[in-house]
Short mmCIF file of C-alpha atoms in Angstrom, two decimals:
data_model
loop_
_atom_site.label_atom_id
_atom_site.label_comp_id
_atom_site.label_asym_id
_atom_site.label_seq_id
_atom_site.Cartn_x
_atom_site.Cartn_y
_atom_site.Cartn_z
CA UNK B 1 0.57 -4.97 86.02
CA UNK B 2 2.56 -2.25 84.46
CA UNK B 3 0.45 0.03 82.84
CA UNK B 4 0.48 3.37 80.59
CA UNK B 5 -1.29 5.68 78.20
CA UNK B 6 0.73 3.77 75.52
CA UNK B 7 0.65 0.15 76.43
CA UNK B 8 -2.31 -0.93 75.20
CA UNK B 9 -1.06 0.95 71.29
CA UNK B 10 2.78 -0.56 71.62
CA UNK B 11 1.26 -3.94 72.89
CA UNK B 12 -1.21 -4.59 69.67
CA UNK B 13 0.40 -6.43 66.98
CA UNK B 14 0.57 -5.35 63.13
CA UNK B 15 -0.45 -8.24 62.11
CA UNK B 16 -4.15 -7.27 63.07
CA UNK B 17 -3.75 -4.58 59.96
CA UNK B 18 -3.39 -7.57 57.59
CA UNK B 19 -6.22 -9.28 59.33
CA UNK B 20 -8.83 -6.33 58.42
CA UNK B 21 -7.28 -5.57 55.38
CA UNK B 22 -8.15 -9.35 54.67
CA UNK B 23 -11.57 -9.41 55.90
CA UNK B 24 -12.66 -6.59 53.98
CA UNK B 25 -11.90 -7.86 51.08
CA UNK B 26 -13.88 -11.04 51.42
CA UNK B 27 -17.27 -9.55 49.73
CA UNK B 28 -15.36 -9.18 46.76
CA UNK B 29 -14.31 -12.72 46.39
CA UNK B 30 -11.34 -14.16 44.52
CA UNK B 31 -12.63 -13.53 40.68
CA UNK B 32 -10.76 -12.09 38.02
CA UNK B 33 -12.57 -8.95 38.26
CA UNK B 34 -11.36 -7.98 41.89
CA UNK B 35 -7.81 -8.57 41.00
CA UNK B 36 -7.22 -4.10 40.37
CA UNK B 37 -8.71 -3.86 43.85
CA UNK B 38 -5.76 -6.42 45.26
CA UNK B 39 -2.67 -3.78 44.50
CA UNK B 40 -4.79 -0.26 46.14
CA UNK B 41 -5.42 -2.98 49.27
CA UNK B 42 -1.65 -3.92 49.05
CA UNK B 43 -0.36 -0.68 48.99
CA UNK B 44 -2.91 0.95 51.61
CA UNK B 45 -2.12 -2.04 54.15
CA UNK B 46 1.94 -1.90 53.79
CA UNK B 47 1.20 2.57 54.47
CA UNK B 48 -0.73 1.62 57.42
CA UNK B 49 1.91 -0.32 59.30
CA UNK B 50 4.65 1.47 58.04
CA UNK B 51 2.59 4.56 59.82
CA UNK B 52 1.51 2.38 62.99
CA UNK B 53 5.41 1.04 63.33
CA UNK B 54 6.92 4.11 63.51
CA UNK B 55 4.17 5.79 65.94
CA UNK B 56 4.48 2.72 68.25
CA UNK B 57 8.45 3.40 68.19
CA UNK B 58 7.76 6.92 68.81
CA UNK B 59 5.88 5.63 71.53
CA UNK B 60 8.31 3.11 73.14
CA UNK B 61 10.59 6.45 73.32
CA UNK B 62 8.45 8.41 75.09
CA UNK B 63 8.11 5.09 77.47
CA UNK B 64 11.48 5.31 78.59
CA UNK B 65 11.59 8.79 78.73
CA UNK B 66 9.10 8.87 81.12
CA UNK B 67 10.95 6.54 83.36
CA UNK B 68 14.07 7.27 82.84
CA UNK B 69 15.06 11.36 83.11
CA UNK B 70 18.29 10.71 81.83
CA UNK B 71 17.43 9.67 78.96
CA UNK B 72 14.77 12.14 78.67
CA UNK B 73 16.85 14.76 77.91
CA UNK B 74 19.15 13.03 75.44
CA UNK B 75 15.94 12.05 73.92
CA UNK B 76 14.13 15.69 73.69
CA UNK B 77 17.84 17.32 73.10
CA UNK B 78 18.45 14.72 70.02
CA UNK B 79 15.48 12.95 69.53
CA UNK B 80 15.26 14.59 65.01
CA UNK B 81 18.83 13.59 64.49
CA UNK B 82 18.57 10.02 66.40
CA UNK B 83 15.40 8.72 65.18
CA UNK B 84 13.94 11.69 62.45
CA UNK B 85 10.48 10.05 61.64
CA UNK B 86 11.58 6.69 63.20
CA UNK B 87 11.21 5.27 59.49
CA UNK B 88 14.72 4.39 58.35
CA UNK B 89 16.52 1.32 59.11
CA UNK B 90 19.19 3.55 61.28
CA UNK B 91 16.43 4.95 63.55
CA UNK B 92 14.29 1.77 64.09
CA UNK B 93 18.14 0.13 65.45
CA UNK B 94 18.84 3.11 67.85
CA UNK B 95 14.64 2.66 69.70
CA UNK B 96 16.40 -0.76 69.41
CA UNK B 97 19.53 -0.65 71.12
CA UNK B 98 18.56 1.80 73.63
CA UNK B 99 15.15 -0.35 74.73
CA UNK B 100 18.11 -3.37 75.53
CA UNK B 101 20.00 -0.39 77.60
CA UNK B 102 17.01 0.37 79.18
CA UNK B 103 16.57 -3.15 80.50
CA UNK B 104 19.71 -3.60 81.51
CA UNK B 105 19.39 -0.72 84.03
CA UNK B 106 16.59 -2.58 85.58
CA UNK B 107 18.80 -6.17 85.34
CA UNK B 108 22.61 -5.65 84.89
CA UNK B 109 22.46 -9.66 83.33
CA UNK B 110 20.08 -9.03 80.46
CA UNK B 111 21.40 -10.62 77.23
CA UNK B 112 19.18 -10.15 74.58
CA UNK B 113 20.70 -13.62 72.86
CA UNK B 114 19.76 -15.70 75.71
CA UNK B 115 16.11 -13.95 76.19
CA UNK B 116 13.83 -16.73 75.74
CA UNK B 117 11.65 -15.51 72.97
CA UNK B 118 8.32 -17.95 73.86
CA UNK B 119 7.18 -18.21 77.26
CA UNK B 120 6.81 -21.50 79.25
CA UNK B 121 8.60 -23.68 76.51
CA UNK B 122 9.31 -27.06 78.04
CA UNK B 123 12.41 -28.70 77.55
CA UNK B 124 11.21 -31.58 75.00
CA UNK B 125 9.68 -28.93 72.96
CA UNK B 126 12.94 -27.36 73.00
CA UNK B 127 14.99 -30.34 71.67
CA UNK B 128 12.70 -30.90 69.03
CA UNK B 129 13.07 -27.10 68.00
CA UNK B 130 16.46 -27.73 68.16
CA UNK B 131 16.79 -30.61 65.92
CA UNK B 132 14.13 -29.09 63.52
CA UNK B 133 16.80 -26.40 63.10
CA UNK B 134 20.12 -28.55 62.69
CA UNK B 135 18.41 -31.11 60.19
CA UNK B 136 16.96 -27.48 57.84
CA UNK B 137 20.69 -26.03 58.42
CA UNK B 138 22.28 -28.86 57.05
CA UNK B 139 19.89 -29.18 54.33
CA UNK B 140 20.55 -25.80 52.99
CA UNK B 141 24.57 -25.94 53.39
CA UNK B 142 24.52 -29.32 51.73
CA UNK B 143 22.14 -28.40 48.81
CA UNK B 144 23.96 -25.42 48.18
CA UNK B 145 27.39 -27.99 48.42
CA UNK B 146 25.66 -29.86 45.39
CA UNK B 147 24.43 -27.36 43.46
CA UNK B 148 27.96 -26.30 42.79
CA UNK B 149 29.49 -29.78 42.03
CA UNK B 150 30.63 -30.41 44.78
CA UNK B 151 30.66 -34.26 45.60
CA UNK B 152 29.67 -35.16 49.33
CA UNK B 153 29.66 -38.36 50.83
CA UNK B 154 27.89 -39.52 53.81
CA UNK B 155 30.43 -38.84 55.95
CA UNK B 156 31.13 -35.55 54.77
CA UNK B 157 27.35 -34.51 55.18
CA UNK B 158 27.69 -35.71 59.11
CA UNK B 159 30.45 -33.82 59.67
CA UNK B 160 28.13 -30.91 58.02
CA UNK B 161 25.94 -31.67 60.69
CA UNK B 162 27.96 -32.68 63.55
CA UNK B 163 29.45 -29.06 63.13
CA UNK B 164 26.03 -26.87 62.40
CA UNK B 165 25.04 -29.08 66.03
CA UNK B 166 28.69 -28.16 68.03
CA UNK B 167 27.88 -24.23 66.83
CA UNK B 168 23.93 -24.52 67.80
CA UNK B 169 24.68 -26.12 70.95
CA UNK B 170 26.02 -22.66 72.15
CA UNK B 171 22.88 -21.24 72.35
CA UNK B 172 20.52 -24.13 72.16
CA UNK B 173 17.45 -23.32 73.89
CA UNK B 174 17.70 -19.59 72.88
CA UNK B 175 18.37 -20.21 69.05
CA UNK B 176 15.47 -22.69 69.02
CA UNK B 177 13.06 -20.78 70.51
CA UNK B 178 14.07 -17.83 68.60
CA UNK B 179 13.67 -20.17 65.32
CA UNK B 180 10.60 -20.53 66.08
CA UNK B 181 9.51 -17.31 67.38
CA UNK B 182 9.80 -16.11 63.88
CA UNK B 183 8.27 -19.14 62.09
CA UNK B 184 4.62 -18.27 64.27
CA UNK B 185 4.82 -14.97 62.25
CA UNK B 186 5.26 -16.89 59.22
CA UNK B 187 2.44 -19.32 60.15
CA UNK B 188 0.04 -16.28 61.34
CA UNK B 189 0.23 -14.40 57.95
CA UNK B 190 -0.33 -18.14 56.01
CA UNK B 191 -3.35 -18.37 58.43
CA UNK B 192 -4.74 -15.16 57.19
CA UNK B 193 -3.51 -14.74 53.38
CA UNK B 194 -4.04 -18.26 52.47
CA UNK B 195 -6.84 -18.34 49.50
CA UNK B 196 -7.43 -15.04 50.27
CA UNK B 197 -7.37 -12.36 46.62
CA UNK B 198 -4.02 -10.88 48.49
CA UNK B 199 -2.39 -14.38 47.83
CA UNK B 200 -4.34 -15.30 44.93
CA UNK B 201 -3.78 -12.47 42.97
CA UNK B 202 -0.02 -12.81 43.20
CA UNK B 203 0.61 -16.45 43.30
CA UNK B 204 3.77 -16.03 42.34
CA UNK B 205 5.37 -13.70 44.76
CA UNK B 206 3.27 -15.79 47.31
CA UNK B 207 4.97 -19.06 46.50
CA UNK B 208 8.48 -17.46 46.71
CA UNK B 209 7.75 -15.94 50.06
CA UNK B 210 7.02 -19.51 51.46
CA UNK B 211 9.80 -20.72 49.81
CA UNK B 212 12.06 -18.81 50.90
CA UNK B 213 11.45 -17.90 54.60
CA UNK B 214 14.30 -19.42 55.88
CA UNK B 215 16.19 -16.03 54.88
CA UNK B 216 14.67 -15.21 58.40
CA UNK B 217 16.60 -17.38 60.57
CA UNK B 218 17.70 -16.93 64.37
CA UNK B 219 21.02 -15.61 63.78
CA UNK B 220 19.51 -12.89 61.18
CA UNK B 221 16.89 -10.37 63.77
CA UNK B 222 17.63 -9.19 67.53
CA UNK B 223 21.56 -9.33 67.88
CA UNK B 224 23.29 -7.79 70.29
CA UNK B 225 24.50 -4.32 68.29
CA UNK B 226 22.17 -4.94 65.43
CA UNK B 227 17.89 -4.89 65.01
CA UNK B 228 18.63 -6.74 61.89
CA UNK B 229 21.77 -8.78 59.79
CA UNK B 230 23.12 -6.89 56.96
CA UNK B 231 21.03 -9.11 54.68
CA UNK B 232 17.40 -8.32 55.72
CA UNK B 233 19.24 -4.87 57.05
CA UNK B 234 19.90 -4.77 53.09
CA UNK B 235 16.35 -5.81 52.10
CA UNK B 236 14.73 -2.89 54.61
CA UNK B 237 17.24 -0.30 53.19
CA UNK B 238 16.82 -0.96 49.42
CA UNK B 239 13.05 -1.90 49.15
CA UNK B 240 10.62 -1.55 52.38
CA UNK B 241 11.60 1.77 53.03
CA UNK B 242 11.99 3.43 49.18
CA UNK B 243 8.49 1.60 48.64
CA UNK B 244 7.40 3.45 51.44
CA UNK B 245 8.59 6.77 50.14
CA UNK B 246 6.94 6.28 46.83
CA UNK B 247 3.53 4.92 48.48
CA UNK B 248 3.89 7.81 51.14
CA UNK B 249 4.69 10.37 48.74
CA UNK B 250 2.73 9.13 45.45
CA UNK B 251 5.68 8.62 43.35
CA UNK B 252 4.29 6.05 41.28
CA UNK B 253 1.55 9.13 39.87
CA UNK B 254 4.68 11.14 38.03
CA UNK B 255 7.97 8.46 38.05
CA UNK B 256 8.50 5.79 35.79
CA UNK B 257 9.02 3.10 38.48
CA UNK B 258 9.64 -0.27 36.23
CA UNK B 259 13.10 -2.20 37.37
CA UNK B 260 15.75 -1.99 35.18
CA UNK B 261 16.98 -5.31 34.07
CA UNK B 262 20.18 -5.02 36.55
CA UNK B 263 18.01 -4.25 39.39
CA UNK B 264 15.87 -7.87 38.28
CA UNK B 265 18.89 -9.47 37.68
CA UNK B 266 20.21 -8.79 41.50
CA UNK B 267 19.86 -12.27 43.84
CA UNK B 268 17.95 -10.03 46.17
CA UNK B 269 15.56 -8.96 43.72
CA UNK B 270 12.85 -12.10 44.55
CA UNK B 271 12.38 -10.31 48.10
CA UNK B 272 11.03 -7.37 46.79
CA UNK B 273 7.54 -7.78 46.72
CA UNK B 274 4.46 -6.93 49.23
CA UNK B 275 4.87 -10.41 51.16
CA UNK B 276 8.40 -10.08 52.05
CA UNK B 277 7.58 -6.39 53.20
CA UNK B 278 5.01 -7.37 55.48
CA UNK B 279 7.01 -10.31 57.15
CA UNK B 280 9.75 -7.81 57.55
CA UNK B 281 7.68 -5.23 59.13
CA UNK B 282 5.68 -7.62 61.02
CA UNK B 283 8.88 -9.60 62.79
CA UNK B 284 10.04 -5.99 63.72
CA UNK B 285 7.14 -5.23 65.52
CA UNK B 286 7.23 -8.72 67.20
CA UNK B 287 10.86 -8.20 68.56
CA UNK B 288 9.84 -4.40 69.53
CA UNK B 289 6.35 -6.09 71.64
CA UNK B 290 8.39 -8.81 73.25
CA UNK B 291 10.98 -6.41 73.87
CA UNK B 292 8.55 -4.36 75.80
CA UNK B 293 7.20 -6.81 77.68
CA UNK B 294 10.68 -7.87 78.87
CA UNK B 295 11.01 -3.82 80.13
CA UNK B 296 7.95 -3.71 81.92
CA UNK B 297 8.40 -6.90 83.53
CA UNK B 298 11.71 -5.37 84.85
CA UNK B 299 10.15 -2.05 85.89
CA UNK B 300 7.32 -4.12 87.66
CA UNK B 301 10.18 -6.41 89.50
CA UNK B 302 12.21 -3.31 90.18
CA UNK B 303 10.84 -0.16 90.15
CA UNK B 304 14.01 1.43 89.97
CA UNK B 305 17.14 0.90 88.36
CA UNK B 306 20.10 -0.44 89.54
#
């Protein structure tokens, strides 16, 4: 088995920094009077994997370099301008694009939108993916039909579907799996945040992450030019990353930091909040691990590349 100084580092998932965060918190219960403890938790949990994502990137570069002496030196000769502190939306996509190059050197057929994101799926656990994901697709178009007054009748709602299935169909087994590749990280943070003071304490925000997961679908993370779609590309730019600067940098101490009403008035403005910042960061790190996996898989099949 492929094996490095790194591995072990790139191969542990964030999610294990909510886990601890979680478990130390349990002495101090759910009570009123832990709630101030909740927000120095939040913020000290969303600076560690910030800080662990981009020194596992940093990591997955010197990876390649070290296989690859080509890229080596474009790596050492540009490595501040490319990727700077590997924070920024811009940097995470070129570790990104140039981990898919990478694998393609080992296997001149690797798509990254046919990768099958969960091992060992069989095919009945496929269909039902597959349906799962038609039947919430047509849901949303068809809700969002109605809320504008728009009258549908039964047949125009199958032709809704019949249409979401024809496009789907495409990539069936990949968009399934992919589907549900991101809905485990949904149901591994529920697992640990669930009546837990980082969910209790912000019931609100909670509820509207939940609700509103299915921003994260399969056609939104780990395209073929892009890390992210411009809407969760948006979400990184405008909050994950400028909350990082003023966590990183202590902002908050000196700036008056309240939105404006504009800012709370913008349709994007329910993502901003600890829970969507986590998921984000967390589903990056996911596609970065299986990512990996796929290169040293390659490298252990063919040692060198094509």
């Amino acid at each position: 088995m492929y094996n490095s100084i790194h591995s072990k580092f790139i191969r542990t998932p964030l999610l294990g920094i909510l886990e601890d965060g979680i478990n130390a918190c349990r002495g101090a219960g759910c009570v009123m009077e832990a709630y101030p403890l909740r927000d120095y938790i939040m913020q000290s949990l969303f600076l560690k994997m910030t800080g662990a994502q981009e020194q596992k990137l940093k990591c997955l570069c010197w990876e390649m370099a070290t296989n690859d002496y080509t890229y080596r030196y474009d790596f050492l000769s540009a490595a501040k301008r490319d990727y700077g502190e590997f924070s920024k939306y811009e940097q995470k996509n070129n570790v990104y694009k140039q981990l898919i190059e990478e694998i393609k050197k080992y296997n001149s057929e690797f798509d990254i939108e046919a990768m099958q994101w969960i091992k060992n799926v069989d095919l009945d656990t496929k269909n039902g993916l597959f349906d799962q994901e038609v039947r919430t697709k047509s849901k949303l178009i068809i809700e969002k039909k109605e809320q504008k007054g728009e009258e549908l009748t039964e047949e125009i709602k199958n032709k809704i579907r019949q249409n979401i299935e024809r496009e789907y169909n495409l990539n069936k087994d990949s968009n399934a799996v992919k589907k549900k590749f991101a809905s485990v990280v949904k149901d591994n943070m529920i697992a640990f945040m669930e009546s837990s003071i980082l969910s209790i304490g912000d019931l609100r925000n909670y509820s509207l992450w939940k609700e509103n997961w299915h921003l994260i679908s399969a056609e939104s993370f780990a395209l073929k030019e892009s890390l992210l779609d411009k809407k969760l590309h948006s979400i990184y730019t405008n909050d994950v990353i400028k909350h990082r600067h003023k966590c990183a940098h202590n902002l908050t101490s000196y700036q008056q930091n309240l939105p404006t009403f504009d800012t709370m008035g913008e349709n994007d403005y329910i993502y901003y909040n600890y829970f969507f910042r986590f998921a984000i960061l967390i589903l990056i790190d996911e596609i970065f691990m299986r990512l990996y996996n796929e290169y040293t898989e390659q490298i252990e099949y063919s040692p060198f590349p094509i």
